[in-house]
Each structure stands twice: as C-alpha cells, then as structure tokens.
mmCIF file of C-alpha atoms and ligand atoms in Angstrom:
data_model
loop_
_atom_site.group_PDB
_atom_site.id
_atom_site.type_symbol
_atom_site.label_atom_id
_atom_site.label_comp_id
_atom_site.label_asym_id
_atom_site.label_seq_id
_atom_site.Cartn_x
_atom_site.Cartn_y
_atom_site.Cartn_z
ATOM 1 C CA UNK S 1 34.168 -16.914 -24.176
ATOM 2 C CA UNK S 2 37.675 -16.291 -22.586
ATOM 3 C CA UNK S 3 37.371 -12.860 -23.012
ATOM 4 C CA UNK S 4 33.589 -12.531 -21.252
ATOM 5 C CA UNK S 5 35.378 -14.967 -18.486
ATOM 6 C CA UNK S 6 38.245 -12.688 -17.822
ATOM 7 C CA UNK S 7 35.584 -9.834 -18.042
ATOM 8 C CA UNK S 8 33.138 -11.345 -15.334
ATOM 9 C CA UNK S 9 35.522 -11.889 -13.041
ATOM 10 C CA UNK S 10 37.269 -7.906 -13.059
ATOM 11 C CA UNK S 11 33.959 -6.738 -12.912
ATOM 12 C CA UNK S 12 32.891 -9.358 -9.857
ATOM 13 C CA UNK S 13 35.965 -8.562 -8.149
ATOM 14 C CA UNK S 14 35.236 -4.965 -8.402
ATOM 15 C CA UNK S 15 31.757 -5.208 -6.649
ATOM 16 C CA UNK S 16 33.310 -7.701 -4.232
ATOM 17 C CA UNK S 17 35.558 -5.246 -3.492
ATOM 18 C CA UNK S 18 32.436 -2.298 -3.383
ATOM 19 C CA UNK S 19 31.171 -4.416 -0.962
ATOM 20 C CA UNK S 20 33.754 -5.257 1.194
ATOM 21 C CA UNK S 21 34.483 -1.420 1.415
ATOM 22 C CA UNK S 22 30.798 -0.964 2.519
ATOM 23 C CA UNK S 23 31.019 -3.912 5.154
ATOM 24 C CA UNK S 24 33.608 -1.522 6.595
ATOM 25 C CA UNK S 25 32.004 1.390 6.443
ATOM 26 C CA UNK S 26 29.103 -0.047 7.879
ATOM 27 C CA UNK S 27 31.297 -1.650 10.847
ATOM 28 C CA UNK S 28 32.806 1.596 11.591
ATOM 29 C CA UNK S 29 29.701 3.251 11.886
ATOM 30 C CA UNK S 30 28.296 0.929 13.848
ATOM 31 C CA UNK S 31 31.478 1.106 16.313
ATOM 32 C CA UNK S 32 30.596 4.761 16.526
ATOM 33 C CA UNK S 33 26.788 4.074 17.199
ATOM 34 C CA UNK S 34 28.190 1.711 20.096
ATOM 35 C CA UNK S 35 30.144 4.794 21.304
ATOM 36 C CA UNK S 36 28.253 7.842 20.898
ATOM 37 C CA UNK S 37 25.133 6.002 22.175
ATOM 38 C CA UNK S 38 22.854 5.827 18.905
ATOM 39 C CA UNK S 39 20.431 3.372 19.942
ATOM 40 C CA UNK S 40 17.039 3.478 21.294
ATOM 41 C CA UNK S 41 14.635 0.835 22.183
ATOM 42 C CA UNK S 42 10.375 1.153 21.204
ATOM 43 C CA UNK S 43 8.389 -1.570 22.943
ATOM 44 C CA UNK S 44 5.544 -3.511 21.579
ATOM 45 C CA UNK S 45 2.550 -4.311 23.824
ATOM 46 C CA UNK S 46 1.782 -7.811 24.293
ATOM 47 C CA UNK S 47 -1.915 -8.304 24.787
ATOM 48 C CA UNK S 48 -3.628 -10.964 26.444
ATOM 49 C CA UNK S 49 -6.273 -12.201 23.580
ATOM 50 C CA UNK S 50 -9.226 -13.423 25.927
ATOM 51 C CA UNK S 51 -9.392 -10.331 28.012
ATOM 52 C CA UNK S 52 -8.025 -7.836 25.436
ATOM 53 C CA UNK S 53 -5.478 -6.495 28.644
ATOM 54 C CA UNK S 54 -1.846 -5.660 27.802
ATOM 55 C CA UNK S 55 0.274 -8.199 30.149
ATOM 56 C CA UNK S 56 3.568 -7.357 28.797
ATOM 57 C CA UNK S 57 6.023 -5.239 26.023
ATOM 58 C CA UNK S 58 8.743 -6.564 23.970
ATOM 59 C CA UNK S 59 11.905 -4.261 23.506
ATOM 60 C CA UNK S 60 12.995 -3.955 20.290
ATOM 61 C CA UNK S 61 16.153 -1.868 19.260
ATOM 62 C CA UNK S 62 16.503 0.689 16.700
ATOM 63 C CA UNK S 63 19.429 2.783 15.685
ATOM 64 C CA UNK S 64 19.109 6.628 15.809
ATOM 65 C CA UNK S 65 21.552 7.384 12.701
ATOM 66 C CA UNK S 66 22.427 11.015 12.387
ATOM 67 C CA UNK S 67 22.042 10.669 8.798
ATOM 68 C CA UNK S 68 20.644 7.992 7.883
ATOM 69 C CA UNK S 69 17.461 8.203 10.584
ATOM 70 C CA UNK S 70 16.337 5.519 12.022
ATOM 71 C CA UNK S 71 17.470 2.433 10.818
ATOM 72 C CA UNK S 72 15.641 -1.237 11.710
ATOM 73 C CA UNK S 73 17.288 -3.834 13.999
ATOM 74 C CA UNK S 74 17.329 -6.488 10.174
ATOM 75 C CA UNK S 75 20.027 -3.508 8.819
ATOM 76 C CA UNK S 76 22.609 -3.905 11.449
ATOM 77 C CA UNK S 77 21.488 -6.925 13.842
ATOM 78 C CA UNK S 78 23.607 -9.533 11.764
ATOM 79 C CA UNK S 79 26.476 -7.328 11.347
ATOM 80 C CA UNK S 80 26.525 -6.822 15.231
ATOM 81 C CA UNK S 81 26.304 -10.153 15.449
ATOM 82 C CA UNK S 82 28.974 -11.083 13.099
ATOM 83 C CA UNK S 83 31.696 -8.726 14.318
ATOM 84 C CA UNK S 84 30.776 -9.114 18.306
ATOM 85 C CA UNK S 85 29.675 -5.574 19.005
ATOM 86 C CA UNK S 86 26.668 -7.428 19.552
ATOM 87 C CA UNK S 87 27.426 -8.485 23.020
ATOM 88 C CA UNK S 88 27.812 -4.287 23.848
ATOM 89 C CA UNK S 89 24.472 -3.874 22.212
ATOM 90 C CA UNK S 90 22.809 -6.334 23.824
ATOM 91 C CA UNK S 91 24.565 -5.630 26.834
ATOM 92 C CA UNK S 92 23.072 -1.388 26.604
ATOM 93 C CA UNK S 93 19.630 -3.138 25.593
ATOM 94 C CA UNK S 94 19.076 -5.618 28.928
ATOM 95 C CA UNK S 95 19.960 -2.559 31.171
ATOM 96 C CA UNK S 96 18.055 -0.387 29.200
ATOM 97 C CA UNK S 97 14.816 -2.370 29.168
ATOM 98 C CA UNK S 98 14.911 -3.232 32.920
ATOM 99 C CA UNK S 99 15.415 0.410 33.929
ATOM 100 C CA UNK S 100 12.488 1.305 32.039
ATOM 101 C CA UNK S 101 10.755 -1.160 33.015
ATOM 102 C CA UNK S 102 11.567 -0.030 36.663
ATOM 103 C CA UNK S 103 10.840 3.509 35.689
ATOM 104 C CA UNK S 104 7.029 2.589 34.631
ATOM 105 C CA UNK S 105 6.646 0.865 38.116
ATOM 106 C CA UNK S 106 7.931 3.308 40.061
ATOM 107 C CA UNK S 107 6.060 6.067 37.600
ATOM 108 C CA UNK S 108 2.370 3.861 40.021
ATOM 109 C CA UNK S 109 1.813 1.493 36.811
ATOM 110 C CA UNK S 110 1.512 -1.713 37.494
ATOM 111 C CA UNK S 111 4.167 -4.339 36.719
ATOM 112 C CA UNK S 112 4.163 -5.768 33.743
ATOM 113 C CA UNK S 113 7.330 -8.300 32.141
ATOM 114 C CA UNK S 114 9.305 -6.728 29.609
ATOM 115 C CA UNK S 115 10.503 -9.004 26.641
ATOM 116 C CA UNK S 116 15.047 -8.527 25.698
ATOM 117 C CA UNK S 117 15.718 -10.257 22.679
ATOM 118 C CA UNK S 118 18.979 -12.187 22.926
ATOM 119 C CA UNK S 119 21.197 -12.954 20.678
ATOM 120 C CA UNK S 120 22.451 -15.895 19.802
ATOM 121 C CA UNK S 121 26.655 -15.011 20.642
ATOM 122 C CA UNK S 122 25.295 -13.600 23.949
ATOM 123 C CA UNK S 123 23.507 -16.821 25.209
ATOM 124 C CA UNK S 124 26.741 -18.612 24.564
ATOM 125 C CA UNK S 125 28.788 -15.916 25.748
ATOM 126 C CA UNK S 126 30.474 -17.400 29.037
ATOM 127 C CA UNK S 127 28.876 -14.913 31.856
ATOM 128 C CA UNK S 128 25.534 -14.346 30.181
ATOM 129 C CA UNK S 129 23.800 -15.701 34.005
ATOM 130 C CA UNK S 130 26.216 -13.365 35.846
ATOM 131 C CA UNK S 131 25.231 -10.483 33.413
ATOM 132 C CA UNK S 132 21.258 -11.001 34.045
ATOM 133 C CA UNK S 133 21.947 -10.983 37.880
ATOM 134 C CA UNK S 134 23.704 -7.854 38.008
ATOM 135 C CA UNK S 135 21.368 -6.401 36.086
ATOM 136 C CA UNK S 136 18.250 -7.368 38.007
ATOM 137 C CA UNK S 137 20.286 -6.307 41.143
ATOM 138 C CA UNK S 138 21.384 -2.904 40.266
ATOM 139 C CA UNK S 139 17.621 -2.125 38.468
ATOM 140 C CA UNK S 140 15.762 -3.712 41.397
ATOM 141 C CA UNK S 141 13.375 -5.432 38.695
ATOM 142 C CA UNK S 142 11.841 -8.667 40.014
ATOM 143 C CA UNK S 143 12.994 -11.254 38.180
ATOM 144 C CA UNK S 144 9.715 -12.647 36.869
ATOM 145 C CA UNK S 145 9.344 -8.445 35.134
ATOM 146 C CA UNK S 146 11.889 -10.379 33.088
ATOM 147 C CA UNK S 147 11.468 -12.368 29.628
ATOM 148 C CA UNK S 148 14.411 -13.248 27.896
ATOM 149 C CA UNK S 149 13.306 -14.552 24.234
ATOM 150 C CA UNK S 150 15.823 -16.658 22.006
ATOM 151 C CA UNK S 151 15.521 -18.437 18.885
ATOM 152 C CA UNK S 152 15.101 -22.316 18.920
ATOM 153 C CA UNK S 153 18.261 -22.596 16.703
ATOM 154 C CA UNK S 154 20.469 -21.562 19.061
ATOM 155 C CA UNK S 155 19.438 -23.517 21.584
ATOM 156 C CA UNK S 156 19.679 -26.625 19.209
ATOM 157 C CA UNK S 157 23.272 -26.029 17.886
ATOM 158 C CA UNK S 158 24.174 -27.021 21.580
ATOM 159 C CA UNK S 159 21.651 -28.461 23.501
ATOM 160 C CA UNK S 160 24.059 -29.678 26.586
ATOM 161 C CA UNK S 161 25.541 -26.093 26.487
ATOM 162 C CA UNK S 162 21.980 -24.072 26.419
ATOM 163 C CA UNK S 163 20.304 -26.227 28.681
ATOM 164 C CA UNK S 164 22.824 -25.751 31.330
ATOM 165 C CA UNK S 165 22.435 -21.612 30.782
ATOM 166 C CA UNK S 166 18.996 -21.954 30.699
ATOM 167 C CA UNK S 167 18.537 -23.405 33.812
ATOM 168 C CA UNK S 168 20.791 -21.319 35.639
ATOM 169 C CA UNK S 169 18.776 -18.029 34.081
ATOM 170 C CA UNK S 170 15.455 -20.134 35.622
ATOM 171 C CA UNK S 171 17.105 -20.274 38.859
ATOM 172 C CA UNK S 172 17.447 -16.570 38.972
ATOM 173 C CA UNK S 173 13.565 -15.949 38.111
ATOM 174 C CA UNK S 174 13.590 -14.880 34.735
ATOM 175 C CA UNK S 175 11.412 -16.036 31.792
ATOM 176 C CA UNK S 176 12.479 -17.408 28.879
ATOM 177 C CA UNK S 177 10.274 -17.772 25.691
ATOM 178 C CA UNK S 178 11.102 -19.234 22.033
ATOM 179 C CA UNK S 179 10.779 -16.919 19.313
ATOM 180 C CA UNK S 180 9.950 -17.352 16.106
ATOM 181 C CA UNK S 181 9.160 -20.808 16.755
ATOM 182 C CA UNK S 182 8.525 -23.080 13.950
ATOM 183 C CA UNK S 183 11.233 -21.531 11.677
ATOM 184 C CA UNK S 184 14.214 -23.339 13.225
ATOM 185 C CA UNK S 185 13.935 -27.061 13.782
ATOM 186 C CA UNK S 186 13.092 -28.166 17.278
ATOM 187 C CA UNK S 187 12.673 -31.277 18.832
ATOM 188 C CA UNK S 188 9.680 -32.330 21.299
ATOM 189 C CA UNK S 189 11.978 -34.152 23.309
ATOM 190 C CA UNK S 190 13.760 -30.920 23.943
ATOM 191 C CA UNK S 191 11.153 -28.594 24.337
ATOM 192 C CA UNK S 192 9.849 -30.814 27.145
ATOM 193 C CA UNK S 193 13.423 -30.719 28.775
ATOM 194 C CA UNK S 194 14.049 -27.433 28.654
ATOM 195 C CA UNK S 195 12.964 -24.980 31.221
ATOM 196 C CA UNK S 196 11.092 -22.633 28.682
ATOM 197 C CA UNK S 197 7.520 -20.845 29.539
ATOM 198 C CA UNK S 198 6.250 -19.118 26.239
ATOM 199 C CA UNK S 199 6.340 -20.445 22.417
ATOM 200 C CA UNK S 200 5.804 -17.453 20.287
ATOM 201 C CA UNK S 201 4.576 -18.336 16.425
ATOM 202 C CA UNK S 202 6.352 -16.880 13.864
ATOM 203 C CA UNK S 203 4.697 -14.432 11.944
ATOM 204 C CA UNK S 204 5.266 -16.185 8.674
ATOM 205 C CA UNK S 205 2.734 -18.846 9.782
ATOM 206 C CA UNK S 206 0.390 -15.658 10.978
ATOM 207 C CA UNK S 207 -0.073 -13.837 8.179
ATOM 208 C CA UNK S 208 -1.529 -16.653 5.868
ATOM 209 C CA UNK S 209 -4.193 -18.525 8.460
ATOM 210 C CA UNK S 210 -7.478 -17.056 7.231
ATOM 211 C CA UNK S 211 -6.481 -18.165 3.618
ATOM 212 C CA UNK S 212 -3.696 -21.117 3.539
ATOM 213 C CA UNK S 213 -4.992 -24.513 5.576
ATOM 214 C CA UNK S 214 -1.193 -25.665 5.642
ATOM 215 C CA UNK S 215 -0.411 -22.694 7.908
ATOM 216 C CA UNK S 216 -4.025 -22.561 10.049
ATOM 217 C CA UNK S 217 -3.201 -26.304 10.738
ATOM 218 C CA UNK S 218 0.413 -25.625 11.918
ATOM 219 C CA UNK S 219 -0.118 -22.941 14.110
ATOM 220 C CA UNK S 220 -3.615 -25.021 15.900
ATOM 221 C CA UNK S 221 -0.826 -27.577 16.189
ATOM 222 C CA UNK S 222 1.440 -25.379 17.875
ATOM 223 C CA UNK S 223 -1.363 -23.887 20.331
ATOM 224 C CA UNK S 224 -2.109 -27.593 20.901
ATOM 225 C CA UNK S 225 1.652 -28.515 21.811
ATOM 226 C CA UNK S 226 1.885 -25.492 23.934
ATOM 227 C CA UNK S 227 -0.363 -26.699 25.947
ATOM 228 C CA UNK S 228 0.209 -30.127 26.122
ATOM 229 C CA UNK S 229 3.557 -29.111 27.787
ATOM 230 C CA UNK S 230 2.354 -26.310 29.972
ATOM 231 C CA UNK S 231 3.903 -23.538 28.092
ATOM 232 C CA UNK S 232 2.131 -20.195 27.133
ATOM 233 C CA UNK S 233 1.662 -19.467 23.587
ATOM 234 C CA UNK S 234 1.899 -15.926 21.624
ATOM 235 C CA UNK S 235 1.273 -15.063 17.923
ATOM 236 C CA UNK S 236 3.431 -12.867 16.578
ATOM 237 C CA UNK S 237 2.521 -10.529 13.515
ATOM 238 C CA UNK S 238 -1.290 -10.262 14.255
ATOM 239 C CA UNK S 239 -2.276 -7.766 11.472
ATOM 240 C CA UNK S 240 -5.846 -8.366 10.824
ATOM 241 C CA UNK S 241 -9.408 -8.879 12.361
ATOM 242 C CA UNK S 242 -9.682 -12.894 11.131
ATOM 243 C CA UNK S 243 -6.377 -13.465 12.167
ATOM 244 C CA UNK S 244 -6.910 -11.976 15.616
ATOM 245 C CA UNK S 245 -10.635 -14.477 15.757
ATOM 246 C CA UNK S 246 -8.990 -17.228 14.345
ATOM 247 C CA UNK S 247 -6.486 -17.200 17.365
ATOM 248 C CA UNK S 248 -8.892 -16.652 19.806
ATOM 249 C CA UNK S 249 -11.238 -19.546 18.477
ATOM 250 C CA UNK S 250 -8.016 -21.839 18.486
ATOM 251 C CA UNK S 251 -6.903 -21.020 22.521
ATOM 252 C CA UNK S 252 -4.146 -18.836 22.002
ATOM 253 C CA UNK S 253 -3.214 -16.846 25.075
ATOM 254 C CA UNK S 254 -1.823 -13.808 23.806
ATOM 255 C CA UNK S 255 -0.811 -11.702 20.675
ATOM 256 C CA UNK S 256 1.365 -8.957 19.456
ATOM 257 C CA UNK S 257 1.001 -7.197 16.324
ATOM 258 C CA UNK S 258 -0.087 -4.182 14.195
ATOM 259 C CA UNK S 259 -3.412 -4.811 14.965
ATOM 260 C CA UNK S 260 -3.386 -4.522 18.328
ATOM 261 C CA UNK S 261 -0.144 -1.646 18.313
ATOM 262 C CA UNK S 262 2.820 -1.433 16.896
ATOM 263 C CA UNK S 263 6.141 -0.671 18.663
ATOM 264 C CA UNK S 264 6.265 2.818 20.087
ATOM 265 C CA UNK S 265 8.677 5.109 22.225
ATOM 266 C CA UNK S 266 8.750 4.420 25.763
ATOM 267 C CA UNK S 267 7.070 7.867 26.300
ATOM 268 C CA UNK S 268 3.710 7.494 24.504
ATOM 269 C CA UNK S 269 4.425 3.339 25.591
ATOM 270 C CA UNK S 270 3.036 4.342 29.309
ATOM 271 C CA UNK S 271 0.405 6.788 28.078
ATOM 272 C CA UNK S 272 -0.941 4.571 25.467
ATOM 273 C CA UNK S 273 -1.142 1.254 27.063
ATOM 274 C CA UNK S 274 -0.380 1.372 30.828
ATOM 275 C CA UNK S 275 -2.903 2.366 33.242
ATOM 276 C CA UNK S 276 -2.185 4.166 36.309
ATOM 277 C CA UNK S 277 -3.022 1.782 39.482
ATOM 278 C CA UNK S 278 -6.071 3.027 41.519
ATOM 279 C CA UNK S 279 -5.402 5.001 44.732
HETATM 280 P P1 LIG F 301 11.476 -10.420 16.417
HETATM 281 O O1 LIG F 301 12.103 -10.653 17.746
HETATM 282 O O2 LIG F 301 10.749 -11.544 15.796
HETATM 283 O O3 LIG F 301 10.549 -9.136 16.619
HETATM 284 C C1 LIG F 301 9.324 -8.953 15.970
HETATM 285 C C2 LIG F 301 9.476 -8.056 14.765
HETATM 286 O O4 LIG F 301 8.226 -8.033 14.058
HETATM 287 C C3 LIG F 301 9.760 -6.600 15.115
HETATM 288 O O5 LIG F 301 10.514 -6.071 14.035
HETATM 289 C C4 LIG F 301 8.362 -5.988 15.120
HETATM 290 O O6 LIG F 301 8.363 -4.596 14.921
HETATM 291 C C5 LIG F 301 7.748 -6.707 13.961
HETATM 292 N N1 LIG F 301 6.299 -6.768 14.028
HETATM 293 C C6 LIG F 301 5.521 -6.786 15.120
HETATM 294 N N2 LIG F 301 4.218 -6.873 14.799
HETATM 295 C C7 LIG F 301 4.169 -6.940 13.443
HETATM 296 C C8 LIG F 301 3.097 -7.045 12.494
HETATM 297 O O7 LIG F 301 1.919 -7.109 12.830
HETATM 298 N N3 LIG F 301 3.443 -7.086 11.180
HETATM 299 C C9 LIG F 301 4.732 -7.017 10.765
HETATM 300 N N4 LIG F 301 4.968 -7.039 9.473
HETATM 301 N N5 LIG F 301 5.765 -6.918 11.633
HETATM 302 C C10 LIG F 301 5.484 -6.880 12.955
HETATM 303 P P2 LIG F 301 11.824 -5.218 14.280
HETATM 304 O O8 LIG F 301 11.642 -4.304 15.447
HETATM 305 O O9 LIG F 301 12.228 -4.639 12.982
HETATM 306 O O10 LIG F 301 12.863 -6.326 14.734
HETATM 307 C C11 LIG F 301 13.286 -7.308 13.831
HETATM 308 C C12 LIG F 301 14.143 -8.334 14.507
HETATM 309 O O11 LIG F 301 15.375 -7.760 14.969
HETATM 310 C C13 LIG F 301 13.502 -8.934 15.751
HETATM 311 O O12 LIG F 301 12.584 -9.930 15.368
HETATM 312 C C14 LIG F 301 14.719 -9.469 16.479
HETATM 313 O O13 LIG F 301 15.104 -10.706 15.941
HETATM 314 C C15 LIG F 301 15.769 -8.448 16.124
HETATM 315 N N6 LIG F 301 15.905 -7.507 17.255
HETATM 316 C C16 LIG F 301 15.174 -6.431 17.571
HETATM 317 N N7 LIG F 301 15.624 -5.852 18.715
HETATM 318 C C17 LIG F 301 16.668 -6.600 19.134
HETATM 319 C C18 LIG F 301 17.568 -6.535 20.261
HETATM 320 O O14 LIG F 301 17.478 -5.679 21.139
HETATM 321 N N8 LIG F 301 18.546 -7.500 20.327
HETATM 322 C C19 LIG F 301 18.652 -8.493 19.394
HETATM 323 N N9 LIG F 301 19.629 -9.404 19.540
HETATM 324 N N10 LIG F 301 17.817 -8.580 18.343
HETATM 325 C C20 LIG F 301 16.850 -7.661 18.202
HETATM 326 CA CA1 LIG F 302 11.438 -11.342 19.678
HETATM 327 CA CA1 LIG F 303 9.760 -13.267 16.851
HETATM 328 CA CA1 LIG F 304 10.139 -13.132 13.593
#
C-alpha cells in the first residue's frame, strides 16, 4: 500500500506539473492574443417577445487563434480573469462594442443598445466609471445605446462597494442588467436598492420549462419579481418553439437565443437583423 502511495503521488505530481506547464502556455498565448489583437466580438440579437422586433445585441467575445481557430469566451474567460489580462480584454471589448455600435447608426440603422459583459475584476477595478465615460465620449454613443450586464455574485461579495459603482455608472446613462440571474444568490432587499433595469434568466432554468414544473415555476417567479420592482426581464437560451410560448404566456419582455439567432459577425449582424430607417 506504501508502494501504490509513493506511486500515486509521482504520477499526480507529474500531471500537476503537465498542467501547470499548460496554464503557462495557455497564459502566454493569451498575452500574445492581447498583443497581436486576436479577438473579435459576434453579437446576439435581443428580440422583443410581444412584437417579435430586435431591440438590442449582446457582444460576446471570441478569440481568433491562428491555430487553434476560434476558441469560445468559457476556454480563456477565467484564465483572463485569473491573471488580470482581463481588464485589457474587457477594456478592447467596451470600445469595440460602442464603435460598432456607432458604426450601425451612422451606417442610417436605427439605434439600438448594445449589451458588454463585465467582468467581475473590472467592476471592482478602481476607474471602471471613468473608463465608461471616456468611452461614451470618444465613440459619441448615447449613453442609454449602453447595457453593461454583470453577474449578481459580484455585486453581492460587496454590496457597499458595487452599489456605490453602480450608481455612479447610472449617473452617466448607462444600463445595467443582471445576468444569469438565479444562479448566484441575491437578495430582494438588494435588488430593490440597487439601480439595475433588466434581470436576465439563466438559461439553465430555460431549457427545462416545457418539461420540469420546478424550473417553469422559478422562472414565472422571476417574471413576477421583475415586475414587481419595475425591472425588465430577458430569457436567455431560448432554443425551442414551447419555450419561446411559454415565455410569452408568462409576460416576459424579451428573449435571446438559438431560436430566434444565434451570435453572428458584425457584418451579416446589420444585414440580418437591422433595418435601414425609412427616407
Ligand atoms: P453569457 O453572458 O451568459 O452569454 C450567453 C452565452 O450563451 C453565450 O455563450 C451565447 O452564445 C450562449 N447562447 C445564447 N443563446 C443560446 C442558446 O439558445 N443555447 C445555448 N446553448 N447557448 C446560447 P458564449 O458566447 O460562449 O459566452 C459564454 C460566456 O462567456 C458568457 O455568458 C459570458 O459570461 C462570457 N463572455 C462572453 N463575452 C465576454 C466578454 O466580452 N467579456 C466577459 N467578461 N465575458 C464574456
Ligand atoms: Ca451576458
Ligand atoms: Ca447570461
Ligand atoms: Ca449564462
């Protein structure tokens, strides 16, 4: 039993090692990506459910890897987070999504807010308010063109702290929305303090309605919260038909999944879902 002890341990020091060597590798790469400019961003319509019109597009960042192709936000995200390139990232995605934003407009579509996840070391970051200002400024986006969406966890680690931020980011014009609400742990005391407009459901509690009565109850909960306190709700993760009617016959306001598109290039973005205003 020694033996197999002594064994296990070589052999888990080996692929602790294997790891740690492809942690680094990984960093490094990423550090390059940061660099050389590897990222783009695809946006997902939001679409208002009643009236079946798109009223808005989340950004969502993907890495261009020369060999590896493109590689989802879940592959590096934490790692970006973890080491702190994620405040460059994050810093390339805000400008990035407000210039294109401003490109559409000036392009004679009509405005429409774009969504910038944010994560959670650049909502505690010290000049995250100065940061959204400049941007607005040197785009020229309005600030209501402007959603920023964070997770209800971060907000809850430090609740004096965020709701400070938040307000200041209110004060400038910008949105803010929870995302993935529902995962995290929130408290209704908070969420009526806080200067939030949007809950967005996870998609966990999506997928299941039609067929578990656990997660149709939560989310009818959650549309019923919502609007207790004045906030707009979106689904997240809409994939199917029932899921889409079940929503609608429940009073949610708007939607975002598969069903209805998923994230695209900003190219075919315009084409596909924006229409040119009238002359
Ligand atoms: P999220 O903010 O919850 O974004 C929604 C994710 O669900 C996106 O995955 C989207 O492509 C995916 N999705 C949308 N509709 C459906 C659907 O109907 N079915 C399924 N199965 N999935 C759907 P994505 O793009 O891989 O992003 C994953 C996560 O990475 C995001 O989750 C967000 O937390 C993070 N992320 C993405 N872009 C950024 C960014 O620019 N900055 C930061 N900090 N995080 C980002
Ligand atoms: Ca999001
Ligand atoms: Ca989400
Ligand atoms: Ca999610």
């Amino acid at each position: 039993a020694k033996e197999l002890g002594r064994n296990n341990f070589v052999y888990f020091a080996a692929e602790m090692n294997a790891h740690a060597t492809q942690r680094l590798d990984m960093l490094n790469s990423l550090r390059h990506a940061v660099a050389n400019n590897e990222f783009v961003l695809q946006f997902q319509p939001k679409i208002h459910l009643a009236t079946g019109k798109v009223v808005g597009a989340e950004a969502l960042i993907r890495w261009r890897h020369p060999l590896r192709g493109m590689v989802p936000p879940g592959s590096f995200i934490p790692l970006a987070e973890e080491s702190g390139l994620i405040i460059e990232i994050g810093e390339w995605v805000l400008r990035t999504a407000c210039a294109q934003n401003m490109a559409w407009q000036r392009a004679g579509f009509p405005a429409i807010p774009i969504s910038v996840n944010l994560s959670p070391r650049q909502l505690v970051r010290g000049d995250i308010v100065a940061l959204v200002a400049e941007v607005l400024h040197e785009s020229g986006l309005a600030p209501h063109c402007l959603e920023l969406e964070i997770t209800e966890t971060v907000v809850m680690r430090d609740v004096d702290k965020s709701l400070v931020i938040l307000k200041k980011l209110k004060e400038l014009g910008v949105k803010i929305s929870i995302d993935d609400f529902g995962t995290g742990y929130s408290s209704l005391n908070y969420l009526k303090r806080f200067p939030v407009d949007t809950l967005k459901i996870d998609r966990s509690f999506v997928s299941d309605i039609a067929d578990d009565q656990d997660d149709a109850a939560i989310v009818k909960a959650v549309i019923s919260l919502a609007h207790i306190l004045n906030l707009r709700v979106v689904a997240e993760g809409v994939e199917a038909e029932e899921q889409r009617r079940f929503l609608l016959e429940n009073g949610c306001d708007e939607v975002q999944g598969y069903y209805f598109g998923r994230p695209v290039p900003s190219e075919s973005f315009a084409g596909k879902w924006l229409q040119a205003k009238e002359e």
